[in-house]
Tab-separated table of C-alpha atoms and ligand atoms in Angstrom:
chain	number	residue	atom	x	y	z
A	506	UNK	CA	3.024	2.818	-39.827
A	507	UNK	CA	4.520	5.777	-41.655
A	508	UNK	CA	6.716	7.928	-39.450
A	509	UNK	CA	5.425	11.074	-41.182
A	510	UNK	CA	1.937	10.157	-39.927
A	511	UNK	CA	2.997	8.797	-36.540
A	512	UNK	CA	3.493	10.447	-33.177
A	513	UNK	CA	7.018	9.711	-31.967
A	514	UNK	CA	8.339	12.620	-29.929
A	515	UNK	CA	11.978	11.521	-29.529
A	516	UNK	CA	14.287	13.710	-27.458
A	517	UNK	CA	17.899	14.484	-28.358
A	518	UNK	CA	18.996	14.941	-24.767
A	519	UNK	CA	18.117	12.804	-21.800
A	520	UNK	CA	16.201	14.899	-19.259
A	521	UNK	CA	18.325	15.563	-16.179
A	522	UNK	CA	15.846	13.976	-13.776
A	523	UNK	CA	16.301	10.487	-15.254
A	524	UNK	CA	18.783	8.605	-13.082
A	525	UNK	CA	18.740	5.160	-14.659
A	526	UNK	CA	19.163	3.992	-18.212
A	527	UNK	CA	15.655	2.612	-18.750
A	528	UNK	CA	14.070	5.881	-17.614
A	529	UNK	CA	16.399	7.908	-19.839
A	530	UNK	CA	15.730	5.705	-22.855
A	531	UNK	CA	11.966	5.634	-22.349
A	532	UNK	CA	11.887	9.434	-22.272
A	533	UNK	CA	14.294	9.816	-25.180
A	534	UNK	CA	12.444	7.275	-27.321
A	535	UNK	CA	9.183	9.128	-26.747
A	536	UNK	CA	7.572	6.181	-24.940
A	537	UNK	CA	6.314	8.002	-21.856
A	538	UNK	CA	5.866	11.481	-20.515
A	539	UNK	CA	5.498	12.470	-16.892
A	540	UNK	CA	2.252	14.134	-15.879
A	541	UNK	CA	2.909	14.369	-12.141
A	542	UNK	CA	5.391	12.677	-9.784
A	543	UNK	CA	5.152	8.940	-10.458
A	544	UNK	CA	2.263	9.379	-12.920
A	545	UNK	CA	2.900	8.934	-16.642
A	546	UNK	CA	1.297	9.328	-20.009
A	547	UNK	CA	1.974	6.348	-22.239
A	548	UNK	CA	2.757	7.661	-25.713
A	549	UNK	CA	2.189	5.481	-28.805
A	550	UNK	CA	5.519	3.627	-28.848
A	551	UNK	CA	5.471	2.949	-25.104
A	552	UNK	CA	1.822	1.931	-25.203
A	553	UNK	CA	2.536	-0.688	-27.885
A	554	UNK	CA	5.195	-2.267	-25.670
A	555	UNK	CA	2.934	-2.142	-22.616
A	556	UNK	CA	0.235	-3.984	-24.601
A	557	UNK	CA	2.707	-6.659	-25.717
A	558	UNK	CA	3.910	-7.248	-22.174
A	559	UNK	CA	0.298	-7.375	-21.037
A	560	UNK	CA	-0.533	-9.924	-23.726
A	561	UNK	CA	2.244	-12.295	-22.696
A	562	UNK	CA	1.175	-12.041	-19.062
A	563	UNK	CA	-2.443	-12.730	-20.061
A	564	UNK	CA	-1.550	-15.719	-22.254
A	565	UNK	CA	0.465	-17.341	-19.489
A	566	UNK	CA	-2.215	-16.702	-16.859
A	567	UNK	CA	-4.842	-18.220	-19.156
A	568	UNK	CA	-2.571	-21.172	-19.884
A	569	UNK	CA	-2.206	-21.733	-16.131
A	570	UNK	CA	-5.995	-21.893	-15.757
A	571	UNK	CA	-6.575	-18.470	-14.201
A	572	UNK	CA	-9.722	-16.608	-15.323
A	573	UNK	CA	-9.676	-12.946	-16.253
A	574	UNK	CA	-12.017	-10.386	-14.719
A	575	UNK	CA	-11.868	-6.615	-14.308
A	576	UNK	CA	-12.424	-4.864	-11.000
A	577	UNK	CA	-12.765	-1.100	-10.578
A	578	UNK	CA	-9.863	1.140	-9.594
A	579	UNK	CA	-12.047	2.895	-6.995
A	580	UNK	CA	-13.247	0.840	-4.035
A	581	UNK	CA	-15.482	1.581	-1.048
A	582	UNK	CA	-13.764	1.782	2.354
A	583	UNK	CA	-16.268	-0.671	3.912
A	584	UNK	CA	-14.572	-3.746	2.496
A	585	UNK	CA	-11.221	-2.632	3.869
A	586	UNK	CA	-12.739	-1.894	7.269
A	587	UNK	CA	-14.080	-5.451	7.235
A	588	UNK	CA	-10.666	-6.956	6.509
A	589	UNK	CA	-8.908	-4.675	8.989
A	590	UNK	CA	-6.678	-3.065	6.392
A	591	UNK	CA	-8.361	0.359	6.290
A	592	UNK	CA	-6.380	1.313	9.395
A	593	UNK	CA	-3.425	-0.976	8.766
A	594	UNK	CA	-2.496	0.191	5.264
A	595	UNK	CA	-1.073	3.626	6.030
A	596	UNK	CA	-0.353	6.712	3.922
A	597	UNK	CA	0.426	4.766	0.734
A	598	UNK	CA	-3.310	4.362	0.232
A	599	UNK	CA	-4.962	7.227	-1.612
A	600	UNK	CA	-8.238	7.897	0.200
A	601	UNK	CA	-10.995	10.031	-1.292
A	602	UNK	CA	-14.452	11.214	-0.299
A	603	UNK	CA	-17.304	11.128	-2.787
A	604	UNK	CA	-19.986	13.871	-2.939
A	605	UNK	CA	-21.993	12.101	-0.234
A	606	UNK	CA	-18.931	12.080	2.000
A	607	UNK	CA	-18.581	8.330	1.621
A	608	UNK	CA	-15.051	7.055	2.097
A	609	UNK	CA	-13.497	5.552	-1.008
A	610	UNK	CA	-9.982	4.609	-2.068
A	611	UNK	CA	-7.999	4.122	-5.245
A	612	UNK	CA	-7.042	0.448	-5.037
A	613	UNK	CA	-3.402	-0.334	-4.200
A	614	UNK	CA	-4.350	-4.054	-4.498
A	615	UNK	CA	-7.613	-6.030	-4.593
A	616	UNK	CA	-7.740	-8.858	-2.030
A	617	UNK	CA	-10.878	-7.466	-0.364
A	618	UNK	CA	-12.716	-6.805	-3.600
A	619	UNK	CA	-12.063	-10.253	-5.053
A	620	UNK	CA	-12.936	-11.968	-1.756
A	621	UNK	CA	-16.265	-10.134	-1.859
A	622	UNK	CA	-16.929	-11.397	-5.394
A	623	UNK	CA	-16.043	-14.894	-4.285
A	624	UNK	CA	-18.235	-14.978	-1.160
A	625	UNK	CA	-21.300	-13.785	-3.043
A	626	UNK	CA	-21.131	-16.462	-5.709
A	627	UNK	CA	-19.142	-19.476	-4.592
A	628	UNK	CA	-20.834	-21.719	-2.082
A	629	UNK	CA	-19.548	-25.242	-2.594
A	630	UNK	CA	-16.178	-26.971	-2.495
A	631	UNK	CA	-17.081	-28.368	-5.928
A	632	UNK	CA	-16.464	-24.918	-7.429
A	633	UNK	CA	-12.838	-24.989	-6.247
A	634	UNK	CA	-10.034	-24.482	-7.063
A	635	UNK	CA	-10.605	-21.048	-8.542
A	636	UNK	CA	-8.106	-18.424	-9.649
A	637	UNK	CA	-9.388	-15.006	-10.739
A	638	UNK	CA	-7.075	-12.368	-12.158
A	639	UNK	CA	-7.143	-8.914	-13.650
A	640	UNK	CA	-4.783	-6.486	-15.335
A	641	UNK	CA	-5.662	-3.121	-13.879
A	642	UNK	CA	-4.159	0.190	-12.765
A	643	UNK	CA	-3.196	0.571	-9.138
A	644	UNK	CA	-2.303	3.601	-7.080
A	645	UNK	CA	0.187	3.672	-4.216
A	646	UNK	CA	1.224	7.030	-2.858
A	647	UNK	CA	4.880	5.988	-2.741
A	648	UNK	CA	7.022	8.247	-0.592
A	649	UNK	CA	9.744	8.271	-3.269
A	650	UNK	CA	8.403	7.615	-6.725
A	651	UNK	CA	11.427	7.333	-9.005
A	652	UNK	CA	13.111	5.646	-11.940
A	653	UNK	CA	10.178	6.384	-14.231
A	654	UNK	CA	7.697	3.541	-14.500
A	655	UNK	CA	9.814	1.331	-12.227
A	656	UNK	CA	8.495	2.910	-9.059
A	657	UNK	CA	5.461	4.864	-10.076
A	658	UNK	CA	2.509	5.960	-8.011
A	659	UNK	CA	0.034	4.860	-10.662
A	660	UNK	CA	1.124	1.589	-12.271
A	661	UNK	CA	-0.311	-1.351	-14.162
A	662	UNK	CA	-0.386	-4.630	-12.279
A	663	UNK	CA	-1.534	-8.133	-13.050
A	664	UNK	CA	-3.066	-9.433	-9.857
A	665	UNK	CA	-4.346	-12.974	-9.483
A	666	UNK	CA	-6.121	-14.495	-6.485
A	667	UNK	CA	-6.451	-18.201	-5.779
A	668	UNK	CA	-9.131	-19.934	-3.701
A	669	UNK	CA	-8.704	-23.490	-2.442
A	670	UNK	CA	-10.370	-25.836	0.007
A	671	UNK	CA	-7.245	-26.647	2.001
A	672	UNK	CA	-3.575	-25.811	2.459
A	673	UNK	CA	-2.444	-28.578	0.159
A	674	UNK	CA	-4.596	-27.260	-2.675
A	675	UNK	CA	-3.395	-23.732	-1.997
A	676	UNK	CA	0.201	-24.887	-2.301
A	677	UNK	CA	-0.601	-26.476	-5.662
A	678	UNK	CA	-2.136	-23.190	-6.837
A	679	UNK	CA	0.958	-21.362	-5.602
A	680	UNK	CA	3.251	-23.723	-7.489
A	681	UNK	CA	1.202	-23.358	-10.675
A	682	UNK	CA	1.679	-19.579	-10.510
A	683	UNK	CA	5.373	-20.042	-9.685
A	684	UNK	CA	5.879	-21.986	-12.923
A	685	UNK	CA	3.723	-19.573	-14.933
A	686	UNK	CA	5.856	-16.670	-13.701
A	687	UNK	CA	9.099	-18.258	-14.844
A	688	UNK	CA	7.584	-18.845	-18.284
A	689	UNK	CA	6.168	-15.338	-18.462
A	690	UNK	CA	9.457	-13.587	-17.718
A	691	UNK	CA	11.415	-15.925	-19.959
A	692	UNK	CA	9.170	-15.065	-22.900
A	693	UNK	CA	10.197	-11.426	-22.418
A	694	UNK	CA	13.888	-12.271	-22.488
A	695	UNK	CA	14.288	-11.973	-18.735
A	696	UNK	CA	15.877	-14.244	-16.169
A	697	UNK	CA	13.940	-13.764	-12.952
A	698	UNK	CA	15.267	-15.499	-9.850
A	699	UNK	CA	12.576	-16.558	-7.358
A	700	UNK	CA	13.558	-15.413	-3.868
A	701	UNK	CA	12.052	-15.971	-0.455
A	702	UNK	CA	10.569	-12.692	0.654
A	703	UNK	CA	8.637	-10.886	3.363
A	704	UNK	CA	4.935	-10.593	2.706
A	705	UNK	CA	4.515	-7.057	4.107
A	706	UNK	CA	1.044	-5.482	4.049
A	707	UNK	CA	-0.412	-8.305	1.934
A	708	UNK	CA	0.291	-10.740	4.792
A	709	UNK	CA	0.831	-14.475	4.973
A	710	UNK	CA	3.415	-17.123	5.635
A	711	UNK	CA	4.953	-18.040	2.279
A	712	UNK	CA	6.100	-15.555	-0.305
A	713	UNK	CA	8.490	-15.325	-3.256
A	714	UNK	CA	9.669	-12.289	-5.143
A	715	UNK	CA	10.855	-12.696	-8.721
A	716	UNK	CA	13.953	-10.562	-9.142
A	717	UNK	CA	15.823	-9.563	-12.279
A	718	UNK	CA	19.471	-9.002	-11.447
A	719	UNK	CA	20.493	-5.457	-12.401
A	720	UNK	CA	22.924	-2.947	-10.944
A	721	UNK	CA	20.160	-0.355	-10.785
A	722	UNK	CA	17.758	-2.604	-8.875
A	723	UNK	CA	16.212	-1.262	-5.691
A	724	UNK	CA	16.260	-4.556	-3.778
A	725	UNK	CA	19.327	-5.965	-2.094
A	726	UNK	CA	19.417	-9.711	-2.764
A	727	UNK	CA	21.362	-12.817	-1.703
A	728	UNK	CA	21.496	-16.020	-3.701
A	729	UNK	CA	23.322	-19.305	-4.172
A	730	UNK	CA	25.803	-19.056	-7.019
A	731	UNK	CA	24.209	-22.252	-8.374
A	732	UNK	CA	21.544	-19.977	-9.907
A	733	UNK	CA	24.202	-18.717	-12.310
A	734	UNK	CA	24.564	-22.235	-13.700
A	735	UNK	CA	20.868	-22.777	-14.346
A	736	UNK	CA	19.757	-22.618	-17.949
A	737	UNK	CA	16.596	-20.563	-17.620
A	738	UNK	CA	15.933	-21.023	-21.327
A	739	UNK	CA	15.639	-24.824	-20.988
A	740	UNK	CA	12.333	-26.246	-22.178
A	741	UNK	CA	11.536	-27.796	-18.807
A	742	UNK	CA	12.703	-26.025	-15.683
A	743	UNK	CA	13.216	-28.109	-12.575
A	744	UNK	CA	10.924	-26.262	-10.177
A	745	UNK	CA	11.757	-28.401	-7.154
A	746	UNK	CA	15.436	-27.665	-7.666
A	747	UNK	CA	14.774	-23.959	-8.148
A	748	UNK	CA	12.741	-23.837	-4.964
A	749	UNK	CA	15.360	-25.755	-3.006
A	750	UNK	CA	18.175	-23.354	-3.908
A	751	UNK	CA	18.702	-20.491	-1.525
A	752	UNK	CA	17.791	-16.977	-2.608
A	753	UNK	CA	16.356	-14.247	-0.424
A	754	UNK	CA	15.745	-10.526	-0.326
A	755	UNK	CA	17.570	-8.574	2.403
A	756	UNK	CA	14.528	-8.283	4.680
A	757	UNK	CA	14.293	-12.079	4.756
A	758	UNK	CA	18.005	-12.951	4.609
A	759	UNK	CA	19.531	-13.901	7.946
A	760	UNK	CA	23.325	-14.438	7.819
A	761	UNK	CA	23.176	-16.555	10.971
A	762	UNK	CA	20.692	-18.963	9.367
A	763	UNK	CA	21.803	-18.845	5.788
A	764	UNK	CA	22.399	-22.418	4.560
A	765	UNK	CA	24.801	-21.342	1.802
A	766	UNK	CA	28.517	-21.251	2.717
A	767	UNK	CA	29.980	-17.735	2.305
A	768	UNK	CA	32.093	-18.688	-0.710
A	769	UNK	CA	28.978	-19.748	-2.631
A	770	UNK	CA	26.783	-16.850	-1.543
A	771	UNK	CA	26.329	-14.104	-4.109
A	772	UNK	CA	24.948	-10.703	-3.323
A	773	UNK	CA	23.680	-8.069	-5.694
A	774	UNK	CA	20.790	-5.835	-6.627
A	775	UNK	CA	17.516	-6.862	-8.176
A	776	UNK	CA	14.374	-5.452	-9.770
A	777	UNK	CA	11.252	-7.054	-8.339
A	778	UNK	CA	8.986	-7.829	-11.287
A	779	UNK	CA	6.644	-10.224	-9.529
A	780	UNK	CA	5.598	-11.208	-6.031
A	781	UNK	CA	3.492	-14.155	-4.932
A	782	UNK	CA	1.908	-14.770	-1.548
A	783	UNK	CA	0.215	-17.579	0.320
A	784	UNK	CA	-1.814	-16.152	3.182
A	785	UNK	CA	-4.341	-18.853	4.057
A	786	UNK	CA	-7.473	-17.412	5.678
A	787	UNK	CA	-6.220	-13.878	6.346
A	788	UNK	CA	-9.084	-12.407	4.286
A	789	UNK	CA	-11.574	-15.287	4.142
A	790	UNK	CA	-11.873	-15.375	7.938
A	791	UNK	CA	-12.781	-11.728	8.662
A	792	UNK	CA	-14.817	-11.468	5.457
A	793	UNK	CA	-16.523	-14.817	5.968
A	794	UNK	CA	-15.675	-16.318	2.583
A	795	UNK	CA	-16.645	-19.923	3.165
A	796	UNK	CA	-17.790	-22.928	1.181
A	797	UNK	CA	-19.549	-26.098	2.259
A	798	UNK	CA	-17.144	-29.004	2.284
A	799	UNK	CA	-17.868	-32.628	1.283
A	800	UNK	CA	-19.156	-33.287	4.822
A	801	UNK	CA	-21.425	-30.212	4.804
A	802	UNK	CA	-19.189	-28.254	7.167
A	803	UNK	CA	-18.493	-24.565	6.472
A	804	UNK	CA	-14.861	-24.100	5.514
A	805	UNK	CA	-12.959	-20.814	5.249
A	806	UNK	CA	-11.160	-20.844	1.922
A	807	UNK	CA	-7.368	-20.820	1.638
A	808	UNK	CA	-6.113	-17.963	-0.466
A	809	UNK	CA	-3.024	-16.676	-2.211
A	810	UNK	CA	-2.333	-13.634	-4.350
A	811	UNK	CA	0.061	-13.194	-7.235
A	812	UNK	CA	1.268	-9.882	-8.622
A	813	UNK	CA	3.250	-8.903	-11.691
A	814	UNK	CA	4.386	-5.329	-12.307
A	815	UNK	CA	3.265	-4.984	-15.918
A	816	UNK	CA	4.311	-1.348	-16.395
A	817	UNK	CA	7.479	-1.887	-14.316
A	818	UNK	CA	8.402	-4.742	-16.666
A	819	UNK	CA	8.713	-2.321	-19.587
A	820	UNK	CA	11.506	-0.539	-17.698
A	821	UNK	CA	13.031	-3.794	-16.450
A	822	UNK	CA	13.222	-5.219	-19.976
A	823	UNK	CA	15.112	-2.112	-21.106
A	824	UNK	CA	17.501	-2.389	-18.147
A	825	UNK	CA	18.319	-5.906	-19.380
A	826	UNK	CA	18.312	-5.120	-23.129
A	827	UNK	CA	20.095	-1.981	-24.286
A	828	UNK	CA	23.467	-0.779	-25.547
A	829	UNK	CA	25.183	2.597	-25.926
A	830	UNK	CA	22.953	3.487	-28.892
A	831	UNK	CA	19.611	2.732	-27.336
A	832	UNK	CA	17.082	0.026	-26.643
A	833	UNK	CA	17.475	-3.506	-28.050
A	834	UNK	CA	13.983	-5.011	-27.821
A	835	UNK	CA	13.496	-8.757	-27.591
A	836	UNK	CA	11.204	-9.652	-30.506
A	837	UNK	CA	8.356	-10.737	-28.245
A	838	UNK	CA	7.769	-7.233	-26.880
A	839	UNK	CA	9.160	-4.962	-29.612
A	840	UNK	CA	6.754	-2.126	-30.523
A	841	UNK	CA	7.327	-2.939	-34.219
A	842	UNK	CA	9.314	-5.850	-35.592
A	843	UNK	CA	10.882	-3.978	-38.492
A	844	UNK	CA	12.092	-0.431	-39.075
A	845	UNK	CA	12.170	0.476	-42.760
A	846	UNK	CA	14.389	3.440	-43.639
A	847	UNK	CA	14.071	5.198	-46.954
A	848	UNK	CA	17.325	7.164	-47.162
A	849	UNK	CA	16.147	9.263	-50.117
A	850	UNK	CA	12.416	9.991	-50.244
A	851	UNK	CA	13.247	12.462	-53.046
A	852	UNK	CA	14.630	9.647	-55.246
A	853	UNK	CA	11.797	7.912	-57.178
A	854	UNK	CA	13.601	4.558	-57.415
A	855	UNK	CA	14.302	4.474	-53.656
A	856	UNK	CA	10.752	5.452	-52.850
A	857	UNK	CA	9.293	2.870	-55.250
A	858	UNK	CA	11.383	0.141	-53.618
A	859	UNK	CA	10.593	1.279	-50.050
A	860	UNK	CA	6.865	1.561	-50.799
A	861	UNK	CA	6.788	-1.899	-52.303
A	862	UNK	CA	8.581	-3.453	-49.344
A	863	UNK	CA	6.335	-1.584	-46.936
A	864	UNK	CA	3.177	-2.782	-48.669
A	865	UNK	CA	4.320	-6.384	-48.893
A	866	UNK	CA	5.484	-6.559	-45.279
A	867	UNK	CA	2.245	-4.998	-44.042
A	868	UNK	CA	0.202	-7.405	-46.154
A	869	UNK	CA	2.112	-10.304	-44.639
A	870	UNK	CA	1.156	-9.069	-41.164
A	871	UNK	CA	4.600	-7.751	-40.188
A	872	UNK	CA	4.553	-4.685	-37.936
A	873	UNK	CA	6.658	-2.091	-39.732
A	874	UNK	CA	7.621	1.436	-38.791
A	875	UNK	CA	8.472	3.127	-42.077
A	876	UNK	CA	10.775	6.149	-41.862
A	877	UNK	CA	9.594	8.103	-44.886
A	878	UNK	CA	10.688	11.445	-43.441
A	879	UNK	CA	12.742	13.973	-45.275
A	880	UNK	CA	15.639	13.822	-42.767
A	881	UNK	CA	19.378	13.261	-42.779
A	882	UNK	CA	20.529	9.628	-42.872
A	883	UNK	CA	22.363	10.071	-39.566
A	884	UNK	CA	19.197	11.190	-37.814
A	885	UNK	CA	17.225	8.267	-39.238
A	886	UNK	CA	19.798	5.685	-38.184
A	887	UNK	CA	20.123	7.197	-34.710
A	888	UNK	CA	16.338	7.154	-34.267
A	889	UNK	CA	16.128	3.522	-35.348
A	890	UNK	CA	18.925	2.465	-33.001
A	891	UNK	CA	17.380	4.449	-30.155
A	892	UNK	CA	13.941	2.854	-30.465
A	893	UNK	CA	15.559	-0.564	-30.841
A	894	UNK	CA	13.368	-2.465	-33.338
A	895	UNK	CA	14.782	-5.981	-33.910
A	896	UNK	CA	15.307	-5.503	-37.693
A	897	UNK	CA	16.217	-2.455	-39.737
A	898	UNK	CA	15.906	-2.340	-43.516
A	899	UNK	CA	17.727	0.450	-45.311
A	900	UNK	CA	16.813	1.462	-48.842
A	901	UNK	CA	19.429	3.719	-50.462
A	902	UNK	CA	20.311	4.797	-54.027
A	903	UNK	CA	23.490	2.737	-54.349
A	904	UNK	CA	21.844	-0.527	-53.288
A	905	UNK	CA	18.687	0.075	-55.283
A	906	UNK	CA	20.761	0.426	-58.459
A	907	UNK	CA	21.979	-3.126	-57.875
A	908	UNK	CA	18.536	-4.298	-56.807
A	909	UNK	CA	19.591	-4.649	-53.141
A	910	UNK	CA	18.572	-3.365	-49.735
A	911	UNK	CA	20.378	-3.745	-46.424
A	912	UNK	CA	19.062	-5.761	-43.507
A	913	UNK	CA	20.542	-5.025	-40.098
A	914	UNK	CA	19.871	-7.027	-36.992
A	915	UNK	CA	19.722	-4.553	-34.107
A	916	UNK	CA	21.032	-6.968	-31.503
A	917	UNK	CA	24.195	-8.199	-33.223
A	918	UNK	CA	24.634	-5.276	-35.588
A	919	UNK	CA	25.107	-7.813	-38.413
A	920	UNK	CA	24.322	-6.333	-41.841
A	921	UNK	CA	23.473	-8.202	-45.044
A	922	UNK	CA	22.713	-6.910	-48.533
A	923	UNK	CA	19.775	-8.786	-49.981
A	924	UNK	CA	17.490	-8.544	-52.945
A	925	UNK	CA	13.879	-7.809	-51.956
A	926	UNK	CA	12.650	-11.383	-52.479
A	927	UNK	CA	15.402	-12.850	-50.307
A	928	UNK	CA	14.732	-10.179	-47.694
A	929	UNK	CA	11.017	-10.966	-47.564
A	930	UNK	CA	11.709	-14.684	-47.433
A	931	UNK	CA	14.037	-14.137	-44.503
A	932	UNK	CA	11.663	-11.899	-42.523
A	933	UNK	CA	8.608	-14.039	-43.213
A	934	UNK	CA	10.324	-17.368	-42.490
B	500	5CA	N1	-1.728	-8.178	-3.940
B	500	5CA	C1	-0.360	-8.562	-4.158
B	500	5CA	C2	-0.223	-9.508	-5.288
B	500	5CA	S1	-1.540	-9.506	-6.399
B	500	5CA	C3	0.495	-7.336	-4.375
B	500	5CA	O1	0.009	-6.234	-4.383
B	500	5CA	N2	1.802	-7.563	-4.493
B	500	5CA	S2	2.949	-6.461	-4.622
B	500	5CA	O2	2.745	-5.403	-3.682
B	500	5CA	O3	4.184	-7.159	-4.468
B	500	5CA	O4	2.885	-5.857	-6.052
B	500	5CA	C4	2.983	-6.714	-7.178
B	500	5CA	C5	4.001	-6.192	-8.178
B	500	5CA	O5	3.632	-4.900	-8.605
B	500	5CA	C6	5.397	-6.045	-7.631
B	500	5CA	O6	6.107	-7.263	-7.682
B	500	5CA	C7	5.994	-5.015	-8.574
B	500	5CA	O7	6.511	-5.648	-9.730
B	500	5CA	C8	4.800	-4.171	-8.944
B	500	5CA	N3	4.815	-2.891	-8.210
B	500	5CA	C9	4.606	-2.682	-6.893
B	500	5CA	N4	4.716	-1.396	-6.585
B	500	5CA	C10	5.004	-0.736	-7.739
B	500	5CA	C11	5.239	0.630	-8.082
B	500	5CA	N5	5.181	1.594	-7.167
B	500	5CA	N6	5.510	0.937	-9.376
B	500	5CA	C12	5.554	-0.032	-10.322
B	500	5CA	N7	5.334	-1.335	-10.055
B	500	5CA	C13	5.072	-1.691	-8.778
């Protein structure tokens, strides 16, 4: 992509309303733009990252055996009256009337809707286990939307729903999602600690939140210092050990019952990027979602639900990966892999070299953002550092004379002068 043909509205100054670094950087890098409180436009650079995060989430859900569907954002009230949540949910639910005065809502979550799909089509225990998921926009009329996409009113969520014949099966489904979550966050360069949590309006008896430790996190968390010794990048994580270690959010933490001695107990702040729930028959009972068991008896299915904050993750990744110059994207979610800077578009030899590199990288399938603007070098470098692409290539008159360009790794800042063939070999390796 040529920057002269792209749409990248970077800002020099961070808008005053942005309190945390990820919000400031997302606005400055032209990733998002607020439309109304807690409601954002996703501009091209931000949208590319959102899609990459979404893709990783999708790949790991598919790998775990979940099946993707898409449910509407608008739901009829009837289903929620059936489950009992129409009255229970409160003012966070955006309720609307259609032209026939029928009560509708913009979905804050989809347990009712998916249970309705299930009960209409699944009749036998032989069709279980089943896990259906979607990646879809949600609306919650949060009392205090803030921190940009971290606590929005409209936000993108991955929500999965498992159906099993009995509690043992439901626990297996829960554990499968637990493992998938650790993999998912790890692929984005995040260490997410699973913590026992309250299940709130979703309901149920077992629940874990996945929390990224960050000073700007909204949750107050408690955890065994042993978590700090775990290598979350290890090929095989010991799930049983992870589950046995103590970690809890403040609404679940009870100092009187905490099994961790005070000297080993760490406290801090976390960003909740995922939340999983086991709630048994909370929805299948009132909505009569049953299957016939092996002995022909009708059995209410055991359910769980599993959320990931897809749009929140974009902010959370920035909280974990930035420096004083801007964002430092992990490669897996970077909007482009390479930034190519032509320092002198007015110099034919620089432009010939930059154009050749651009063409060859594009042909090799590398995502390149090519700064071909007629701008000062300082502005170009600052833009590249701000938007945080993993690799920057600089083509300038001095290097070109010697047949060299500079490769800079954004994360370490390490710079190397290379001839174009060596550069391509390195980036395509
Ligand atoms: N039905 C369940 C799981 S599918 C559910 O709704 N869980 S949740 O309420 O915990 O939300 C799932 C995830 O969505 C959260 O872990 C969080 O990462 C994200 N999320 C929740 N509220 C917001 C919000 N206001 N803005 C951005 N992300 C949010």
